[in-house]
Short mmCIF file of C-alpha atoms in Angstrom, two decimals:
data_model
loop_
_atom_site.label_atom_id
_atom_site.label_comp_id
_atom_site.label_asym_id
_atom_site.label_seq_id
_atom_site.Cartn_x
_atom_site.Cartn_y
_atom_site.Cartn_z
CA ALA E 224 98.71 -14.19 26.74
CA GLN E 225 95.03 -12.44 27.00
CA LYS E 226 91.83 -14.09 25.93
CA VAL E 227 88.21 -14.59 26.58
CA THR E 228 86.35 -17.94 25.57
CA GLN E 229 83.07 -17.91 25.15
CA ALA E 230 82.21 -21.77 24.03
CA GLN E 231 78.54 -21.41 23.74
CA THR E 232 78.26 -19.83 20.52
CA GLU E 233 74.45 -20.42 20.32
CA ILE E 234 71.56 -20.92 22.91
CA SER E 235 67.35 -21.16 22.06
CA VAL E 236 65.53 -21.50 24.90
CA VAL E 237 61.42 -21.55 25.93
CA GLU E 238 60.73 -18.11 27.77
CA LYS E 239 60.66 -19.08 31.32
CA GLU E 240 63.62 -21.08 31.29
CA ASP E 241 66.31 -19.92 33.45
CA VAL E 242 70.04 -20.47 31.16
CA THR E 243 73.66 -20.08 32.00
CA LEU E 244 76.22 -18.22 29.68
CA ASP E 245 80.03 -19.59 29.95
CA CYS E 246 83.35 -17.39 30.22
CA VAL E 247 87.00 -18.64 30.79
CA TYR E 248 89.24 -15.73 30.36
CA GLU E 249 92.83 -16.06 30.57
CA THR E 250 95.49 -13.43 31.59
CA ARG E 251 98.60 -13.28 33.72
CA ASP E 252 97.94 -10.26 35.62
CA THR E 253 96.81 -10.03 38.70
CA THR E 254 94.63 -6.80 38.88
CA TYR E 255 91.83 -7.23 36.43
CA TYR E 256 88.35 -6.24 34.90
CA LEU E 257 85.81 -8.20 33.76
CA PHE E 258 82.64 -7.47 32.13
CA TRP E 259 79.40 -8.52 30.36
CA TYR E 260 77.53 -6.41 27.27
CA LYS E 261 74.84 -7.61 25.89
CA GLN E 262 73.67 -6.54 22.11
CA PRO E 263 70.66 -6.21 21.59
CA PRO E 264 69.07 -7.25 17.79
CA SER E 265 68.79 -3.27 17.10
CA GLY E 266 73.01 -3.36 17.02
CA GLU E 267 73.83 -1.09 20.22
CA LEU E 268 76.45 -2.63 23.18
CA VAL E 269 74.55 -2.17 26.99
CA PHE E 270 76.28 -2.58 29.52
CA LEU E 271 75.57 -4.96 32.44
CA ILE E 272 78.20 -5.41 35.05
CA ARG E 273 81.51 -4.36 35.96
CA ARG E 274 83.90 -6.97 38.32
CA ASN E 275 87.41 -6.50 39.34
CA SER E 276 89.72 -9.50 40.14
CA PHE E 277 89.40 -8.49 43.96
CA ASP E 278 86.02 -9.47 44.20
CA GLU E 279 84.81 -12.71 43.89
CA GLN E 280 81.16 -12.25 45.15
CA ASN E 281 78.47 -12.89 43.37
CA GLU E 282 76.46 -10.53 42.38
CA ILE E 283 72.33 -10.72 41.54
CA SER E 284 70.56 -8.21 39.68
CA GLY E 285 66.74 -8.48 39.46
CA ARG E 286 66.12 -11.87 37.23
CA TYR E 287 70.17 -11.43 36.17
CA SER E 288 72.73 -13.08 38.93
CA TRP E 289 77.04 -13.24 37.98
CA ASN E 290 79.62 -16.50 39.19
CA PHE E 291 82.69 -15.39 38.91
CA GLN E 292 85.42 -18.33 40.51
CA LYS E 293 88.89 -17.08 39.84
CA SER E 294 89.71 -21.07 40.81
CA THR E 295 88.68 -21.48 37.69
CA SER E 296 88.94 -18.12 35.86
CA SER E 297 85.26 -18.51 34.74
CA PHE E 298 83.28 -16.07 34.99
CA ASN E 299 79.42 -16.96 34.06
CA PHE E 300 75.99 -15.01 33.87
CA THR E 301 73.02 -16.72 34.27
CA ILE E 302 69.19 -14.75 33.28
CA THR E 303 66.38 -16.58 35.88
CA ALA E 304 63.23 -16.69 33.65
CA SER E 305 64.11 -16.00 31.00
CA GLN E 306 61.86 -13.67 28.42
CA VAL E 307 61.54 -12.91 24.86
CA VAL E 308 63.66 -8.97 25.28
CA ASP E 309 66.78 -11.02 26.61
CA SER E 310 67.03 -12.59 23.27
CA ALA E 311 70.34 -10.64 21.92
CA VAL E 312 73.75 -11.41 21.79
CA TYR E 313 76.00 -11.49 24.72
CA PHE E 314 79.74 -10.56 25.25
CA CYS E 315 82.18 -11.42 27.65
CA ALA E 316 85.07 -9.14 28.03
CA LEU E 317 88.34 -8.85 30.06
CA SER E 318 90.23 -5.73 30.72
CA THR E 319 93.45 -4.67 32.39
CA ASN E 320 96.14 -2.60 32.45
CA GLN E 321 97.82 -3.27 28.78
CA ALA E 322 96.54 -1.68 24.72
CA GLY E 323 95.11 1.14 27.31
CA THR E 324 92.92 -0.50 29.40
CA ALA E 325 91.10 -1.48 26.22
CA LEU E 326 88.68 -4.61 26.02
CA ILE E 327 89.63 -8.15 24.76
CA PHE E 328 85.75 -9.83 23.68
CA GLY E 329 85.34 -12.66 23.59
CA LYS E 330 83.39 -13.99 19.72
CA GLY E 331 79.67 -13.53 22.25
CA THR E 332 76.91 -15.51 23.15
CA THR E 333 73.22 -15.63 20.67
CA LEU E 334 71.08 -15.98 23.24
CA SER E 335 66.44 -16.87 21.72
CA VAL E 336 64.33 -16.94 23.87
CA SER E 337 61.20 -18.44 21.91
CA SER E 338 57.23 -17.91 23.43
CA ASN N 140 74.72 15.47 26.59
CA ALA N 141 75.40 13.01 24.24
CA GLY N 142 78.26 10.34 25.28
CA VAL N 143 79.88 8.28 22.32
CA THR N 144 78.36 9.55 18.70
CA GLN N 145 79.87 8.63 15.90
CA THR N 146 79.45 9.86 12.29
CA PRO N 147 78.50 8.15 9.58
CA LYS N 148 75.92 5.74 10.36
CA PHE N 149 76.06 3.82 7.62
CA ARG N 150 78.57 4.04 4.35
CA VAL N 151 78.82 1.87 1.42
CA LEU N 152 82.60 2.42 -0.51
CA LYS N 153 84.44 1.46 -3.28
CA THR N 154 87.18 -0.04 -3.43
CA GLY N 155 89.91 1.91 -3.30
CA GLN N 156 88.58 4.81 -2.28
CA SER N 157 88.59 6.11 1.02
CA MET N 158 87.19 7.64 4.01
CA THR N 159 86.91 8.87 7.49
CA LEU N 160 85.35 8.03 10.46
CA LEU N 161 84.30 10.30 13.57
CA CYS N 162 83.93 9.67 16.92
CA ALA N 163 82.95 12.31 19.50
CA GLN N 164 82.70 12.28 22.71
CA ASP N 165 81.26 14.15 26.00
CA MET N 166 82.75 12.80 28.64
CA ASN N 167 86.06 14.05 29.58
CA HIS N 168 87.63 10.84 29.04
CA GLU N 169 91.43 10.49 28.32
CA TYR N 170 90.76 6.99 26.93
CA MET N 171 89.06 5.82 22.91
CA TYR N 172 88.90 3.06 20.75
CA TRP N 173 87.71 1.49 17.83
CA TYR N 174 86.72 -1.86 17.01
CA ARG N 175 85.57 -3.83 14.62
CA GLN N 176 82.75 -6.54 14.85
CA ASP N 177 82.22 -9.67 12.24
CA PRO N 178 79.99 -12.00 12.20
CA GLY N 179 81.72 -15.06 15.24
CA MET N 180 84.50 -12.60 15.66
CA GLY N 181 83.21 -10.27 19.05
CA LEU N 182 84.83 -6.65 18.43
CA ARG N 183 88.58 -6.78 17.85
CA LEU N 184 90.62 -3.46 18.61
CA ILE N 185 91.47 -1.52 15.90
CA HIS N 186 93.55 1.01 17.99
CA TYR N 187 93.42 3.04 20.74
CA SER N 188 93.82 6.14 22.41
CA VAL N 189 95.46 7.13 25.92
CA GLY N 190 95.81 10.82 25.79
CA GLU N 191 94.96 13.49 23.20
CA GLY N 192 97.58 13.19 19.83
CA THR N 193 98.86 9.94 21.16
CA THR N 194 97.65 6.56 19.65
CA ALA N 195 98.86 3.10 19.75
CA LYS N 196 98.46 -0.08 17.80
CA GLY N 197 95.40 -3.07 18.69
CA GLU N 198 94.83 -6.03 17.10
CA VAL N 199 93.86 -4.88 13.79
CA PRO N 200 95.58 -2.21 12.53
CA ASP N 201 96.68 -3.14 8.97
CA GLY N 202 94.15 -0.44 6.02
CA TYR N 203 93.58 2.09 9.50
CA ASN N 204 94.93 5.01 10.32
CA VAL N 205 93.45 7.62 13.79
CA SER N 206 94.16 10.67 14.86
CA ARG N 207 93.93 12.41 18.29
CA LEU N 208 93.97 16.06 17.40
CA LYS N 209 91.23 16.82 20.44
CA LYS N 210 90.61 15.07 23.57
CA GLN N 211 87.14 14.37 22.47
CA ASN N 212 87.47 13.38 19.06
CA PHE N 213 89.27 10.22 17.62
CA LEU N 214 88.97 9.66 14.02
CA LEU N 215 90.07 5.75 12.28
CA GLY N 216 90.82 6.91 8.70
CA LEU N 217 90.56 4.02 5.63
CA GLU N 218 93.25 5.58 3.01
CA SER N 219 92.12 2.52 0.43
CA ALA N 220 89.18 0.57 1.51
CA ALA N 221 89.00 -2.30 0.79
CA PRO N 222 85.99 -5.44 1.07
CA SER N 223 87.35 -7.21 3.72
CA GLN N 224 86.93 -3.97 5.72
CA THR N 225 83.12 -4.39 5.48
CA SER N 226 82.23 -4.52 9.05
CA VAL N 227 80.46 -3.07 11.54
CA TYR N 228 82.61 -0.27 13.88
CA PHE N 229 82.05 0.98 17.28
CA CYS N 230 84.08 3.17 19.11
CA GLY N 231 84.53 3.10 22.82
CA THR N 232 86.03 5.33 25.25
CA SER N 233 86.38 4.84 29.52
CA GLY N 234 88.53 7.16 32.82
CA GLY N 235 90.53 4.23 32.33
CA SER N 236 90.41 0.30 33.54
CA SER N 237 88.64 0.34 36.53
CA TYR N 238 85.66 2.62 34.36
CA GLU N 239 83.04 1.12 32.37
CA GLN N 240 83.28 1.54 28.90
CA TYR N 241 81.08 3.12 26.21
CA PHE N 242 79.70 3.07 23.18
CA GLY N 243 78.90 4.48 20.64
CA PRO N 244 76.09 3.08 17.51
CA GLY N 245 78.52 2.12 15.59
CA THR N 246 79.62 2.94 12.13
CA ARG N 247 78.00 -0.06 9.33
CA LEU N 248 80.41 0.22 6.12
CA THR N 249 79.89 -1.87 3.56
CA VAL N 250 83.30 -1.84 0.78
CA THR N 251 81.85 -3.63 -2.37
#
Protein backbone atom coordinates (compact mmCIF):
# COMPACT_ATOMS: atom_id res chain seq x y z
CA ALA A 1 0.00 0.00 0.00
CA GLN A 2 1.13 3.51 -0.69
CA LYS A 3 0.28 6.26 1.71
CA VAL A 4 1.30 9.71 2.85
CA THR A 5 0.60 10.83 6.40
CA GLN A 6 0.68 14.41 7.58
CA ALA A 7 -0.15 14.05 11.24
CA GLN A 8 -0.35 17.78 11.93
CA THR A 9 -3.73 19.05 10.82
CA GLU A 10 -3.21 22.67 11.88
CA ILE A 11 -0.26 24.64 13.18
CA SER A 12 -0.32 28.21 14.44
CA VAL A 13 2.84 30.25 14.95
CA VAL A 14 3.81 33.86 15.41
CA GLU A 15 5.89 35.61 12.79
CA LYS A 16 9.61 34.90 12.91
CA GLU A 17 9.14 31.54 14.58
CA ASP A 18 10.57 28.47 12.89
CA VAL A 19 8.09 25.72 12.05
CA THR A 20 8.47 22.14 10.83
CA LEU A 21 5.80 20.29 8.90
CA ASP A 22 6.01 16.53 9.17
CA CYS A 23 5.50 14.03 6.38
CA VAL A 24 5.73 10.25 6.62
CA TYR A 25 5.29 8.06 3.56
CA GLU A 26 4.79 4.38 2.82
CA THR A 27 5.72 2.55 -0.36
CA ARG A 28 7.34 -0.74 -1.34
CA ASP A 29 8.77 0.73 -4.53
CA THR A 30 12.48 1.40 -4.49
CA THR A 31 12.14 4.26 -6.97
CA TYR A 32 9.80 7.01 -5.95
CA TYR A 33 9.50 10.77 -5.79
CA LEU A 34 8.42 13.03 -2.99
CA PHE A 35 6.88 16.46 -3.40
CA TRP A 36 5.71 19.40 -1.37
CA TYR A 37 3.01 21.75 -2.63
CA LYS A 38 1.67 24.96 -1.13
CA GLN A 39 -1.98 25.97 -1.45
CA PRO A 40 -2.47 29.61 -0.45
CA PRO A 41 -5.94 30.99 0.36
CA SER A 42 -6.38 31.81 -3.34
CA GLY A 43 -6.60 28.07 -3.98
CA GLU A 44 -3.96 27.27 -6.57
CA LEU A 45 -1.36 24.56 -6.03
CA VAL A 46 2.19 25.85 -5.98
CA PHE A 47 5.06 23.40 -6.48
CA LEU A 48 7.82 23.73 -3.88
CA ILE A 49 10.15 20.77 -4.27
CA ARG A 50 10.65 17.31 -5.79
CA ARG A 51 13.07 14.76 -4.38
CA ASN A 52 13.84 11.30 -5.75
CA SER A 53 14.39 8.27 -3.55
CA PHE A 54 18.07 8.01 -4.38
CA ASP A 55 18.94 11.51 -3.28
CA GLU A 56 18.90 11.92 0.50
CA GLN A 57 20.69 15.23 0.51
CA ASN A 58 18.89 17.91 2.42
CA GLU A 59 17.91 20.97 0.44
CA ILE A 60 17.68 24.60 1.36
CA SER A 61 15.95 27.29 -0.64
CA GLY A 62 15.90 30.64 1.09
CA ARG A 63 13.85 30.25 4.27
CA TYR A 64 12.68 26.78 3.24
CA SER A 65 14.52 23.54 3.94
CA TRP A 66 13.69 19.89 3.54
CA ASN A 67 14.99 16.89 5.45
CA PHE A 68 14.64 13.54 3.67
CA GLN A 69 15.36 10.43 5.77
CA LYS A 70 14.75 7.06 4.14
CA SER A 71 15.45 5.26 7.43
CA THR A 72 12.33 6.79 8.96
CA SER A 73 10.39 7.26 5.68
CA SER A 74 10.07 10.94 6.37
CA PHE A 75 10.33 14.08 4.27
CA ASN A 76 9.93 17.01 6.63
CA PHE A 77 9.67 20.66 5.65
CA THR A 78 10.97 23.52 7.76
CA ILE A 79 10.20 27.20 7.34
CA THR A 80 12.69 29.43 9.10
CA ALA A 81 11.61 32.84 10.38
CA SER A 82 8.03 32.37 9.24
CA GLN A 83 6.08 35.22 7.68
CA VAL A 84 2.38 35.95 7.34
CA VAL A 85 2.62 35.15 3.62
CA ASP A 86 3.55 31.58 4.55
CA SER A 87 0.00 31.02 5.78
CA ALA A 88 -1.38 28.26 3.58
CA VAL A 89 -2.20 24.59 3.38
CA TYR A 90 0.88 22.49 2.67
CA PHE A 91 0.65 19.10 1.02
CA CYS A 92 3.22 16.36 0.94
CA ALA A 93 2.85 13.90 -1.95
CA LEU A 94 4.36 10.67 -3.24
CA SER A 95 4.73 9.43 -6.81
CA THR A 96 5.86 6.02 -8.04
CA ASN A 97 5.45 4.29 -11.36
CA GLN A 98 1.94 3.17 -10.47
CA ALA A 99 -1.31 4.78 -11.61
CA GLY A 100 0.44 6.65 -14.36
CA THR A 101 2.76 8.27 -11.82
CA ALA A 102 -0.15 10.11 -10.24
CA LEU A 103 0.48 11.83 -6.94
CA ILE A 104 -0.70 10.38 -3.65
CA PHE A 105 -1.36 13.29 -1.36
CA GLY A 106 -1.35 13.61 2.37
CA LYS A 107 -4.34 15.34 3.90
CA GLY A 108 -2.43 18.56 4.29
CA THR A 109 -1.29 20.78 7.14
CA THR A 110 -2.85 24.21 7.56
CA LEU A 111 -0.25 26.71 8.70
CA SER A 112 -1.40 30.00 10.18
CA VAL A 113 1.23 32.67 10.80
CA SER A 114 0.11 35.67 12.81
CA SER A 115 1.86 39.02 13.10
CA ASN B 1 1.87 29.68 -23.15
CA ALA B 2 -1.06 29.11 -20.79
CA GLY B 3 0.19 25.92 -19.09
CA VAL B 4 -2.85 24.10 -17.74
CA THR B 5 -6.31 25.62 -18.01
CA GLN B 6 -9.64 24.40 -16.68
CA THR B 7 -13.11 25.29 -17.84
CA PRO B 8 -15.34 26.34 -16.13
CA LYS B 9 -13.95 27.87 -12.94
CA PHE B 10 -17.23 27.64 -11.05
CA ARG B 11 -20.45 25.74 -11.59
CA VAL B 12 -23.62 25.02 -9.69
CA LEU B 13 -25.62 21.96 -10.70
CA LYS B 14 -28.84 20.45 -9.53
CA THR B 15 -28.94 16.79 -8.56
CA GLY B 16 -29.28 14.64 -11.65
CA GLN B 17 -27.89 17.18 -14.10
CA SER B 18 -24.86 16.38 -16.22
CA MET B 19 -21.80 18.40 -17.13
CA THR B 20 -18.30 18.13 -18.55
CA LEU B 21 -15.16 19.73 -17.16
CA LEU B 22 -12.43 20.49 -19.66
CA CYS B 23 -8.71 20.44 -18.95
CA ALA B 24 -6.36 21.73 -21.62
CA GLN B 25 -2.55 21.78 -21.57
CA ASP B 26 -0.05 23.23 -23.98
CA MET B 27 3.01 21.50 -22.48
CA ASN B 28 2.91 18.44 -24.75
CA HIS B 29 2.72 16.17 -21.70
CA GLU B 30 1.64 12.56 -22.04
CA TYR B 31 0.23 12.17 -18.55
CA MET B 32 -2.94 13.88 -17.37
CA TYR B 33 -4.95 13.51 -14.19
CA TRP B 34 -8.18 14.51 -12.55
CA TYR B 35 -8.23 14.95 -8.76
CA ARG B 36 -10.88 16.10 -6.36
CA GLN B 37 -10.18 18.04 -3.19
CA ASP B 38 -12.52 17.83 -0.23
CA PRO B 39 -12.03 19.49 3.16
CA GLY B 40 -9.60 17.55 5.33
CA MET B 41 -9.05 14.90 2.65
CA GLY B 42 -6.23 16.24 0.54
CA LEU B 43 -6.44 15.55 -3.19
CA ARG B 44 -7.66 12.17 -4.40
CA LEU B 45 -7.19 10.75 -7.88
CA ILE B 46 -10.38 10.23 -9.91
CA HIS B 47 -9.07 9.12 -13.31
CA TYR B 48 -5.85 9.43 -15.21
CA SER B 49 -4.46 9.08 -18.71
CA VAL B 50 -0.99 8.04 -19.84
CA GLY B 51 -1.53 9.12 -23.42
CA GLU B 52 -3.99 10.05 -26.12
CA GLY B 53 -6.82 7.54 -26.34
CA THR B 54 -6.05 5.89 -22.98
CA THR B 55 -7.73 6.34 -19.61
CA ALA B 56 -7.75 4.47 -16.31
CA LYS B 57 -9.49 4.61 -12.95
CA GLY B 58 -7.96 6.15 -9.91
CA GLU B 59 -8.91 5.98 -6.25
CA VAL B 60 -12.41 7.50 -6.47
CA PRO B 61 -13.78 6.93 -10.00
CA ASP B 62 -17.46 6.19 -9.26
CA GLY B 63 -19.89 8.63 -10.83
CA TYR B 64 -17.33 10.04 -13.29
CA ASN B 65 -16.25 9.28 -16.82
CA VAL B 66 -13.31 10.65 -18.78
CA SER B 67 -12.05 10.90 -22.32
CA ARG B 68 -8.72 11.80 -23.92
CA LEU B 69 -9.44 12.13 -27.62
CA LYS B 70 -6.68 14.68 -28.12
CA LYS B 71 -3.33 14.72 -26.36
CA GLN B 72 -3.83 18.23 -25.07
CA ASN B 73 -7.33 17.74 -23.64
CA PHE B 74 -8.67 15.63 -20.81
CA LEU B 75 -12.42 15.75 -20.16
CA LEU B 76 -14.17 14.79 -16.94
CA GLY B 77 -17.88 14.02 -17.16
CA LEU B 78 -20.57 13.75 -14.56
CA GLU B 79 -23.56 11.95 -16.05
CA SER B 80 -25.93 12.42 -13.11
CA ALA B 81 -24.56 14.78 -10.51
CA ALA B 82 -25.00 14.03 -6.82
CA PRO B 83 -24.43 16.27 -3.78
CA SER B 84 -21.49 14.03 -2.82
CA GLN B 85 -19.72 15.33 -5.92
CA THR B 86 -19.60 18.84 -4.53
CA SER B 87 -15.88 19.47 -4.50
CA VAL B 88 -12.99 21.36 -6.03
CA TYR B 89 -11.62 19.57 -9.08
CA PHE B 90 -8.01 19.91 -10.15
CA CYS B 91 -6.49 18.79 -13.41
CA GLY B 92 -2.81 17.86 -13.41
CA THR B 93 -0.30 17.09 -16.11
CA SER B 94 3.18 15.62 -16.10
CA GLY B 95 5.96 14.45 -18.36
CA GLY B 96 6.45 11.37 -16.16
CA SER B 97 7.25 10.31 -12.61
CA SER B 98 10.55 12.15 -12.48
CA TYR B 99 8.96 15.40 -13.44
CA GLU B 100 6.97 18.02 -11.63
CA GLN B 101 3.21 17.84 -11.91
CA TYR B 102 1.57 21.01 -13.05
CA PHE B 103 -1.94 21.86 -11.97
CA GLY B 104 -4.75 23.92 -13.35
CA PRO B 105 -6.43 26.60 -11.22
CA GLY B 106 -9.27 24.30 -10.17
CA THR B 107 -13.02 24.12 -10.76
CA ARG B 108 -15.35 24.65 -7.83
CA LEU B 109 -18.47 22.54 -8.33
CA THR B 110 -21.53 22.66 -6.12
CA VAL B 111 -24.35 20.15 -6.52
CA THR B 112 -27.59 21.09 -4.79
